[in-house]
XYZ file of C-alpha atoms in Angstrom:
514
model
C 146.904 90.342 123.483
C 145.582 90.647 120.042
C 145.808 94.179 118.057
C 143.205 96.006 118.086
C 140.698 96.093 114.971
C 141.043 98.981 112.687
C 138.339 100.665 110.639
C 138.086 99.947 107.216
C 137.950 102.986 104.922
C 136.101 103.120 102.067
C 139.119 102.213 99.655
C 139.950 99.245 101.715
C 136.524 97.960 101.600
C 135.876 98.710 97.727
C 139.335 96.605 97.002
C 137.641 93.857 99.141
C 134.673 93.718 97.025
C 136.840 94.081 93.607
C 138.534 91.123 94.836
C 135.157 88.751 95.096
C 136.166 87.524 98.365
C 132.280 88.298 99.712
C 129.537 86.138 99.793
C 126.123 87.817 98.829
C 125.381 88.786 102.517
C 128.430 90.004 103.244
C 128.685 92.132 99.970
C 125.580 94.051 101.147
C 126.995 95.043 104.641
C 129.728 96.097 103.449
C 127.924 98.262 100.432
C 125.707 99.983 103.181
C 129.332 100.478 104.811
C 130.374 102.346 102.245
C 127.231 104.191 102.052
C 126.967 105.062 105.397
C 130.835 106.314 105.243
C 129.625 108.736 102.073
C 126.518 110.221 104.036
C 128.332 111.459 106.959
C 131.364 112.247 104.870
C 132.258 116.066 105.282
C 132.866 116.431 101.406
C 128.958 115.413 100.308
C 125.653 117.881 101.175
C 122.480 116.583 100.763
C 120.955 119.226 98.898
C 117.350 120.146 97.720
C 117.026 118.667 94.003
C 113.638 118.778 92.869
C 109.696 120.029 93.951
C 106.355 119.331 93.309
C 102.995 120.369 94.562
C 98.961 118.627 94.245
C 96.054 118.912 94.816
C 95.677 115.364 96.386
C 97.714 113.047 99.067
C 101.587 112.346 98.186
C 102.875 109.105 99.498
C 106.538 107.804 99.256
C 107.599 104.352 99.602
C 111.061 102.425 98.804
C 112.509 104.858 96.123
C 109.066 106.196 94.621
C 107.193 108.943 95.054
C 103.141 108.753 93.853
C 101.341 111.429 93.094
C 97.044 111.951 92.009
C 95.998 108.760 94.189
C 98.682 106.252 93.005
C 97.709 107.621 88.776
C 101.184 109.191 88.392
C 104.556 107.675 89.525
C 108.047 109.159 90.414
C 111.404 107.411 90.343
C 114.150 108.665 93.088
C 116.671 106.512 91.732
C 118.401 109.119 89.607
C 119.806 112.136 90.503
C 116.678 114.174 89.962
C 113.001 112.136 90.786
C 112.015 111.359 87.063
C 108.220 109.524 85.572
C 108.404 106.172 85.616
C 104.630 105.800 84.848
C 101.148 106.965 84.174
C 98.107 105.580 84.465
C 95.431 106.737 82.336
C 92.353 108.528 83.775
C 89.987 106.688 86.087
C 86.473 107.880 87.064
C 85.694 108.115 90.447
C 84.033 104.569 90.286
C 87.619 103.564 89.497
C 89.408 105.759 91.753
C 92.373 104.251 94.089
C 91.776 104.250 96.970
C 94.678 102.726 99.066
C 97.906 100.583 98.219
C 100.439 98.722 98.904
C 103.873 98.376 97.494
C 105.017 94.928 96.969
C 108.735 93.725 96.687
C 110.274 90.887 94.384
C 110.583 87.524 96.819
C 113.832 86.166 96.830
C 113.054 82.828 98.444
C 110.371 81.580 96.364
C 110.159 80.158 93.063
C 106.705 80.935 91.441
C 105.353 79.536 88.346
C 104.826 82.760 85.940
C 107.681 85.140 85.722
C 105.253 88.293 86.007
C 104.027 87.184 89.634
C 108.269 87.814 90.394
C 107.989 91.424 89.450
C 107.362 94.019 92.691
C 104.099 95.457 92.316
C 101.537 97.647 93.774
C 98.290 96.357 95.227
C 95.640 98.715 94.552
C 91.922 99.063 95.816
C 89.675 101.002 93.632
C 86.484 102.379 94.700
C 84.140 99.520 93.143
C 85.766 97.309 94.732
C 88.237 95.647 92.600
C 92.117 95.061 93.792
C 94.536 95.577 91.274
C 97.947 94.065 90.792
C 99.825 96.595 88.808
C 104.068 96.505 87.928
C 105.896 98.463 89.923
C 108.068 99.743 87.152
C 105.631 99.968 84.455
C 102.220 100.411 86.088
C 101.029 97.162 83.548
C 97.601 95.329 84.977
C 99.497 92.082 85.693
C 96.230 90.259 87.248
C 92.873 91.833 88.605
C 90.560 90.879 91.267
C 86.975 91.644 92.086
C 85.952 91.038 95.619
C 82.139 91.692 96.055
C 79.109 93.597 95.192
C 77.564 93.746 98.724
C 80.432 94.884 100.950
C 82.331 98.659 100.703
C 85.785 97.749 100.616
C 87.983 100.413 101.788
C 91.602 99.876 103.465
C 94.068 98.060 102.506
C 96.812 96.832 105.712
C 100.040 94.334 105.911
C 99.081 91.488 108.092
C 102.845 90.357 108.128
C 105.254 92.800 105.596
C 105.568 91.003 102.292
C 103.530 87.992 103.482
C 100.164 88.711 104.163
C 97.988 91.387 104.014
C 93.984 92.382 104.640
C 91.319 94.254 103.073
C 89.231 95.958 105.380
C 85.188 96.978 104.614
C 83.956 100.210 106.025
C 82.333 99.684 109.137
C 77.954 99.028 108.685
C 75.776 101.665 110.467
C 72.299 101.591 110.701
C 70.152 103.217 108.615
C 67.651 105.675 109.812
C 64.500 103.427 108.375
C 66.063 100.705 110.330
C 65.953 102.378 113.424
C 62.744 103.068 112.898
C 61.699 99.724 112.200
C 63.664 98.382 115.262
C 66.276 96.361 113.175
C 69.571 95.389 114.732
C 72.311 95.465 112.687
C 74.568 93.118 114.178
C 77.714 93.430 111.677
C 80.648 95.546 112.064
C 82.884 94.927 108.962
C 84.010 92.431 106.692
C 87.999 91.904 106.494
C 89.318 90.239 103.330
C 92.874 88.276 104.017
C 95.434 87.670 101.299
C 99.004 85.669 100.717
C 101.048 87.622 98.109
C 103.567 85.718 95.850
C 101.778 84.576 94.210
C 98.121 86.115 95.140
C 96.451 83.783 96.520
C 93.170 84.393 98.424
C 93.013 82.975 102.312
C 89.020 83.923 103.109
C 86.827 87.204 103.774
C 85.022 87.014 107.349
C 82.307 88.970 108.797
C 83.020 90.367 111.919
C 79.392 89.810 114.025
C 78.625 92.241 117.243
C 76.868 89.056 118.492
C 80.179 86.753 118.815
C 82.556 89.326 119.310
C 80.293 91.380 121.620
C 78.016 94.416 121.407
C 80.450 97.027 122.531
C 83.506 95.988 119.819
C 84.759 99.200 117.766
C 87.261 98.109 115.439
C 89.195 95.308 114.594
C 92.755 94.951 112.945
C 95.204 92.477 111.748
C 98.976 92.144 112.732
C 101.439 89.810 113.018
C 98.713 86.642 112.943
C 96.587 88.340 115.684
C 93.108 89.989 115.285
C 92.889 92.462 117.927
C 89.086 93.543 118.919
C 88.786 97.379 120.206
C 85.605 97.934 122.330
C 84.116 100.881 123.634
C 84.970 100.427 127.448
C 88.694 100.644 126.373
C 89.242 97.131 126.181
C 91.495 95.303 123.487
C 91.455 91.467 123.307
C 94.020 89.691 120.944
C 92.755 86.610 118.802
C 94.979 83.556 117.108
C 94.069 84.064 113.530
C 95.647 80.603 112.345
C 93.524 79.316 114.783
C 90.619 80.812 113.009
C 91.003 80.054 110.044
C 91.317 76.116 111.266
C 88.442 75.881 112.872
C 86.150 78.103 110.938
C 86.770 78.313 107.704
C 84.176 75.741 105.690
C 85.911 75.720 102.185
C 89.505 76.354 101.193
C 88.885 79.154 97.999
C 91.179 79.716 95.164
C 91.106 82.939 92.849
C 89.961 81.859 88.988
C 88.519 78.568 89.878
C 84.822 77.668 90.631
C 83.503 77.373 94.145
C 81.046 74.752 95.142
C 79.108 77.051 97.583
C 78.643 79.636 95.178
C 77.180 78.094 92.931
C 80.010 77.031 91.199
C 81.151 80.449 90.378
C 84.243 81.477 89.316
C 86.102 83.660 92.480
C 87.145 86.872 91.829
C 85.327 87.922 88.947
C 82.024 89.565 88.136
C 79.283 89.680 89.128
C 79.976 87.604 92.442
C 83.579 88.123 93.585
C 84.488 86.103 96.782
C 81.895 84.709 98.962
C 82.109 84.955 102.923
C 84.294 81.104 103.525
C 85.198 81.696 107.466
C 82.049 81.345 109.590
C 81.898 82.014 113.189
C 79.865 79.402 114.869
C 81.318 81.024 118.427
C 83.770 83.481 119.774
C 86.849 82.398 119.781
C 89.649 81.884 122.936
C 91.022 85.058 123.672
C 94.743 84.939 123.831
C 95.238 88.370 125.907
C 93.380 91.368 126.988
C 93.925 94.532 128.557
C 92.182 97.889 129.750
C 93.858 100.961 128.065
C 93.850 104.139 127.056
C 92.477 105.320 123.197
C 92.524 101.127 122.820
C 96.443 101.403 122.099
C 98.666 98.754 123.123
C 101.714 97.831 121.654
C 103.558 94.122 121.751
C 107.619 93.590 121.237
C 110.627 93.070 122.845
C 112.847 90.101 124.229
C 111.507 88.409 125.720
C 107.462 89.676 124.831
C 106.303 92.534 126.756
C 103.927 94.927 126.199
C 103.005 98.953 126.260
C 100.190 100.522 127.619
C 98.459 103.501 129.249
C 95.833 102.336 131.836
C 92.466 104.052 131.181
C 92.431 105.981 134.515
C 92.980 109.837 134.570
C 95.757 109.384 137.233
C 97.186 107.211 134.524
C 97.370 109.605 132.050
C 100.833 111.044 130.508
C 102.403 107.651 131.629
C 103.265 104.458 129.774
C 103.377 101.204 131.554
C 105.960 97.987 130.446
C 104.948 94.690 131.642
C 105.845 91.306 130.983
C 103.394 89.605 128.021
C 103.528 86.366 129.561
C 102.323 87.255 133.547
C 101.418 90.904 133.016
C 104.141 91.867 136.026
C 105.084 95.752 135.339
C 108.819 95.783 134.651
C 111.080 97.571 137.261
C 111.398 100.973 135.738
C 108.276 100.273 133.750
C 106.500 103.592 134.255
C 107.693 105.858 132.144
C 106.515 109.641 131.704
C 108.525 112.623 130.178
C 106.461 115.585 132.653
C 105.987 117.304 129.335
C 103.376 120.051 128.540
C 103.125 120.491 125.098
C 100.119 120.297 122.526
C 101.166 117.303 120.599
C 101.449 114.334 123.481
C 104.314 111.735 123.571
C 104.545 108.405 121.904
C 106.353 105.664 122.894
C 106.852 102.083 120.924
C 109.186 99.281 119.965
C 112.131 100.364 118.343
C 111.940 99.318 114.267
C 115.281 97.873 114.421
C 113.749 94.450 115.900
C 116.428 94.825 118.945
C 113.583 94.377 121.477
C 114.444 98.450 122.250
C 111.867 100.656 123.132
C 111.966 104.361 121.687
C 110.537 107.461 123.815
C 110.165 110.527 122.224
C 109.279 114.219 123.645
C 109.426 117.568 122.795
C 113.504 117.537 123.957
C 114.246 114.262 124.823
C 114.215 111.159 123.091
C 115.564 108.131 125.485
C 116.153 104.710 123.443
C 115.120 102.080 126.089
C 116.071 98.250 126.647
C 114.329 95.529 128.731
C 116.376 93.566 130.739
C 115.799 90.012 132.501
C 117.463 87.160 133.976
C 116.837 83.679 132.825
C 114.811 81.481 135.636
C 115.572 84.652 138.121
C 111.878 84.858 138.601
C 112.404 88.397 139.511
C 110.285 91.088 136.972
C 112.553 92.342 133.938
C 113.812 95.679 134.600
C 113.917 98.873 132.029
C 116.617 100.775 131.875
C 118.026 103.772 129.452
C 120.312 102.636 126.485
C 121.062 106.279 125.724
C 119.417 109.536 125.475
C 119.125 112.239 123.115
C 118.000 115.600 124.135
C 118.095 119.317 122.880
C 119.787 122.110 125.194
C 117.541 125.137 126.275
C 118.004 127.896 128.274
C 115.815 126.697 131.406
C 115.500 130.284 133.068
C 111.784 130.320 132.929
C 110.038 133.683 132.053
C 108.477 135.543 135.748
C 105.327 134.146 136.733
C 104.237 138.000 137.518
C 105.929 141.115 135.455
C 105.694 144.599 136.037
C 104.796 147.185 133.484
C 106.495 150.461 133.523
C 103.055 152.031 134.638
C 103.297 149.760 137.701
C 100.496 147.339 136.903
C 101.250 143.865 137.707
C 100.431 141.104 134.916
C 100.568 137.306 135.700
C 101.183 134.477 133.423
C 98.491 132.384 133.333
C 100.820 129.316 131.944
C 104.774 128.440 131.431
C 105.350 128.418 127.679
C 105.094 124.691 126.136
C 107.503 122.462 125.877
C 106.387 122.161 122.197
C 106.578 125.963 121.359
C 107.750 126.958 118.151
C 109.795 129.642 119.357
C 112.581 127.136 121.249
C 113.981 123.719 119.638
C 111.803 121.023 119.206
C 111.821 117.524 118.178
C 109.408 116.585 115.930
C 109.561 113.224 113.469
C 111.626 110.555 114.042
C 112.752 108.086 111.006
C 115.055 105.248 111.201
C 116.909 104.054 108.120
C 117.817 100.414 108.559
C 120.102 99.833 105.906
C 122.671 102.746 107.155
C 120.932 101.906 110.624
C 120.981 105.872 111.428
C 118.008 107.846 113.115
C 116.543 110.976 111.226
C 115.487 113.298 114.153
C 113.344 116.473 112.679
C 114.328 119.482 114.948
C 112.585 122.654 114.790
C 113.354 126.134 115.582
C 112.570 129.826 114.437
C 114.313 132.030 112.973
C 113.306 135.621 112.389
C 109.506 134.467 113.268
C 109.995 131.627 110.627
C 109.631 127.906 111.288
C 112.815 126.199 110.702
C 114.190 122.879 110.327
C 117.500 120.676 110.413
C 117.315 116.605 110.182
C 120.008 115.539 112.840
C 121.419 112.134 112.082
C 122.665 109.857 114.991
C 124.245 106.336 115.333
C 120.849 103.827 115.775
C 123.205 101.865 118.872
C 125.314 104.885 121.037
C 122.935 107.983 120.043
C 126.120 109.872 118.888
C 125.131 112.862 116.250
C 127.068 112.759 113.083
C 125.549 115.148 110.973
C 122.801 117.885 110.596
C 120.977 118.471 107.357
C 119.551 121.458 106.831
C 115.762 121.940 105.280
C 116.044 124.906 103.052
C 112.058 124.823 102.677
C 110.442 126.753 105.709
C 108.366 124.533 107.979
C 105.087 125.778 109.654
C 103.913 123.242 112.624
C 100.592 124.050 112.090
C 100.583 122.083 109.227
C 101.203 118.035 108.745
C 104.339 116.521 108.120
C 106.453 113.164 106.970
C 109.984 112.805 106.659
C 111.546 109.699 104.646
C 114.956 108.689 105.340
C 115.948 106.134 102.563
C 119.926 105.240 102.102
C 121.398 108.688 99.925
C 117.750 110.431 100.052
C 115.650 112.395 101.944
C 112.159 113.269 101.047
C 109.732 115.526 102.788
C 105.875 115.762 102.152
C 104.142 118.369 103.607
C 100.824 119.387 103.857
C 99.506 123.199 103.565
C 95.259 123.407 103.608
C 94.156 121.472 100.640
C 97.453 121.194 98.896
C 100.488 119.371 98.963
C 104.245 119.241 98.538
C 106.787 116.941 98.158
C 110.497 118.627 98.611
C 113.561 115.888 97.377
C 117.387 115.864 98.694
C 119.731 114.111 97.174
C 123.633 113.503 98.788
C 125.808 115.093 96.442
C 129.418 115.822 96.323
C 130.191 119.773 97.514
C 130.606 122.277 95.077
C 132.545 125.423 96.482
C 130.723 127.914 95.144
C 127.128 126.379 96.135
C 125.766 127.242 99.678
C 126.118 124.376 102.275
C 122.717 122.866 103.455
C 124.700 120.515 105.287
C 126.351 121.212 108.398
């Protein structure tokens, strides 16, 4: 029988790695090892480093931190967040309004050495996208897309890959409805390959092929999925799309034949309409459900859903993608009463998992199924986490000392800021540890703690505490990335941005780490 393994410790693995007996993707395991080791190492604190408030949205993303609509940016590399950049003032023609951060491919080799730098994607409101450095905040290449549609949102189609600008949706004017003009368009979507930029097509999205009722319409994972009013969502191949309905391949800089020979991308014409829909397409899937929210995963595919019936509502339903059979187990409903409902998706890990959260319990599901069984796949509980409360429930009726009798018109919620409560959830792949946001009160103050737990058993290895005070009224984000923690929170009209940083204890310094 052969010994049982024993755990590296961090000195064992860093004389592997000073040794050069790695290869690449091993040398990055065992770094997040050792990284992991250090954050729930009993001799480090994460501990509040640095503030800052404004007047407009904060938003963090892979080590920065952007402040005044993307114009001024932040570096959490070093101990304390320092400026990396600053763009100079924009008018509101010119203002950002969405982005996206890029990251440096690593399996592609592209022709100009700028197009290998990580940038940021921006939208500005007149309608131009911008490819600034991430590091620097240098225009590396500029694109205009048109002077006829509102261009608003920028989404990933596929993470790194592919990725969509969305139009605000058309309404009719009131001198149309007077006149008894239909408008028959809904929006305009704009689809991109990054690495190098390259433009795929823009398409009009018609009420008369997609139908009268449709909503909204979104990109993901090579599937347009259609919203419509009677809480229907149908899913749509985009590849095949784009081969049967786009009428000219377009390229950004060069002239097109259909517009005249004009050169796409650049004023005053940007990039004409190239995918026309001559009928609807095949629908792949559709399904009736609540707030037209469904969500695909798992091995093999199933899919998440609330049916659109009030008897329905509070539960979500897991059924096979490929027959639609509802799994064994597949109903699943936490019998919570609390203002802020549920949620329920695929785990980010890409196990297939499926994480349930709830005021106190969060249950980390997986879908299982035997191979040409023919029997429905089965859901079962990988492991739970939940918070202890005292469950002696307050008297329905009470006496006061004049004899009157008083009756509770409700239980307290399950959400109440006066008992424990789970509130965000992050999970950090590299470390592959959940952030769980607990909050309590203390002295009539809103507390909170970040409670780290193993991504595959659940175990808790570590609370951090949040020195700031935290007031549920208000919106919240927690970011959990490697050896910091960053939370943005919102207060009225202004915001902050609070930023931990692991550090090694001092004695004399107060322990926000328990």
């Amino acid at each position: 029988m052969a010994p049982p393994r024993r755990r590296s410790s961090i000195t064992g693995l860093l004389a592997r790695r000073s040794r050069g007996i790695l290869d690449a993707g091993a040398l990055t395991r065992q770094n997040m090892m050792i990284l992991r080791a250090m954050v729930l190492q009993d001799s480090r604190n994460f501990t509040r480093v640095w503030s800052k408030t404004s007047k407009s949205t904060i938003t963090y993303e892979n080590g920065k931190i952007y402040f005044e609509n993307y114009q001024s940016c932040y570096s959490c590399v070093h101990s304390e967040p320092q400026v990396l950049y600053k763009l100079p003032k924009r008018s509101k023609l010119e203002k950002i309004e969405d982005a996206l951060l890029c990251q440096s491919p690593l399996d592609k080799v592209l022709p100009s050495p700028s197009e290998h730098e990580p940038c940021l994607l921006a939208l500005t409101a007149n309608n131009w996208l911008y490819r600034l450095s991430a590091e620097t905040g240098e225009v590396l290449q500029r694109v205009y897309l048109s002077p006829h549609y509102k261009f608003k949102y920028l989404r990933w189609d596929v993470s790194q890959e592919t990725f969509y600008i969305a139009s605000v949706q058309s309404k009719r004017t009131t001198l149309a409805q007077q006149a008894g003009v239909s408008q028959s368009t809904l929006m305009y979507l704009a689809i991109f390959h990054v690495f190098p930029l390259q433009i795929v097509g823009i398409m009009e999205i018609d009420k008369k092929v997609f139908g009268n009722s449709v909503t909204d319409v979104v990109l993901s994972q090579g599937v347009l999925a259609v919203s419509y009013s009677n809480k229907t969502v149908k899913l749509y191949s985009f590849e095949h799309i784009v081969n049967k309905y786009m009428t000219q391949k377009l390229a950004l800089g060069e002239p097109c034949s259909f517009h005249g020979g004009k050169t796409v991308g650049e004023v005053p014409f940007g990039i004409p309409v190239n995918i026309h829909f001559t009928d609807c397409p095949p629908v792949l899937f559709q399904v009736a459900c609540s707030h037209n929210s469904i969500a695909i995963g798992g091995y093999p595919w199933h899919y998440i859903y609330t049916p659109p019936h009030k008897k329905h509502k509070g539960t979500h339903h897991i059924c096979s993608l490929e027959d639609s059979v509802l799994a064994i187990n597949g109903i699943q409903e936490m019998n919570c009463c609390s203002l802020e409902p549920d949620w329920i998706s695929f785990h980010p890990d890409d196990s297939g998992r499926i994480i349930h959260v709830a005021p106190s319990t969060i249950n980390v599901l997986k879908i299982l199924r035997e191979l040409n069984s023919g029997l429905p796949s089965k859901v079962v509980v990988d492991f739970s986490i939940t918070i202890c409360r005292n469950n002696n429930a307050a008297p329905r009726v009470t006496v006061t000392s004049s004899g009157r009798t008083v009756k509770r018109r409700f239980h307290q919620l399950d959400d109440d800021s006066e008992q424990e409560t789970f509130r965000l959830v992050e999970y950090e792949d590299e470390l592959d540890l959940l952030a769980v946001v607990v909050t309590d009160n203390e002295e009539g103050e809103g507390r909170a703690h970040v409670r780290l737990h193993d991504n595959q058993s659940g175990d808790l290895l570590r609370r951090v505490r949040l020195v700031e005070p935290w007031d549920e009224t208000y919106r919240h984000e927690l970011f959990f990335d490697k050896e910091t923690i960053v939370h943005v929170e919102q207060k009225n009209s202004n915001f902050c941005c609070h930023v931990y940083k692991l550090l090694a204890t001092r004695e004399e310094d107060p322990t926000v780490t328990e």
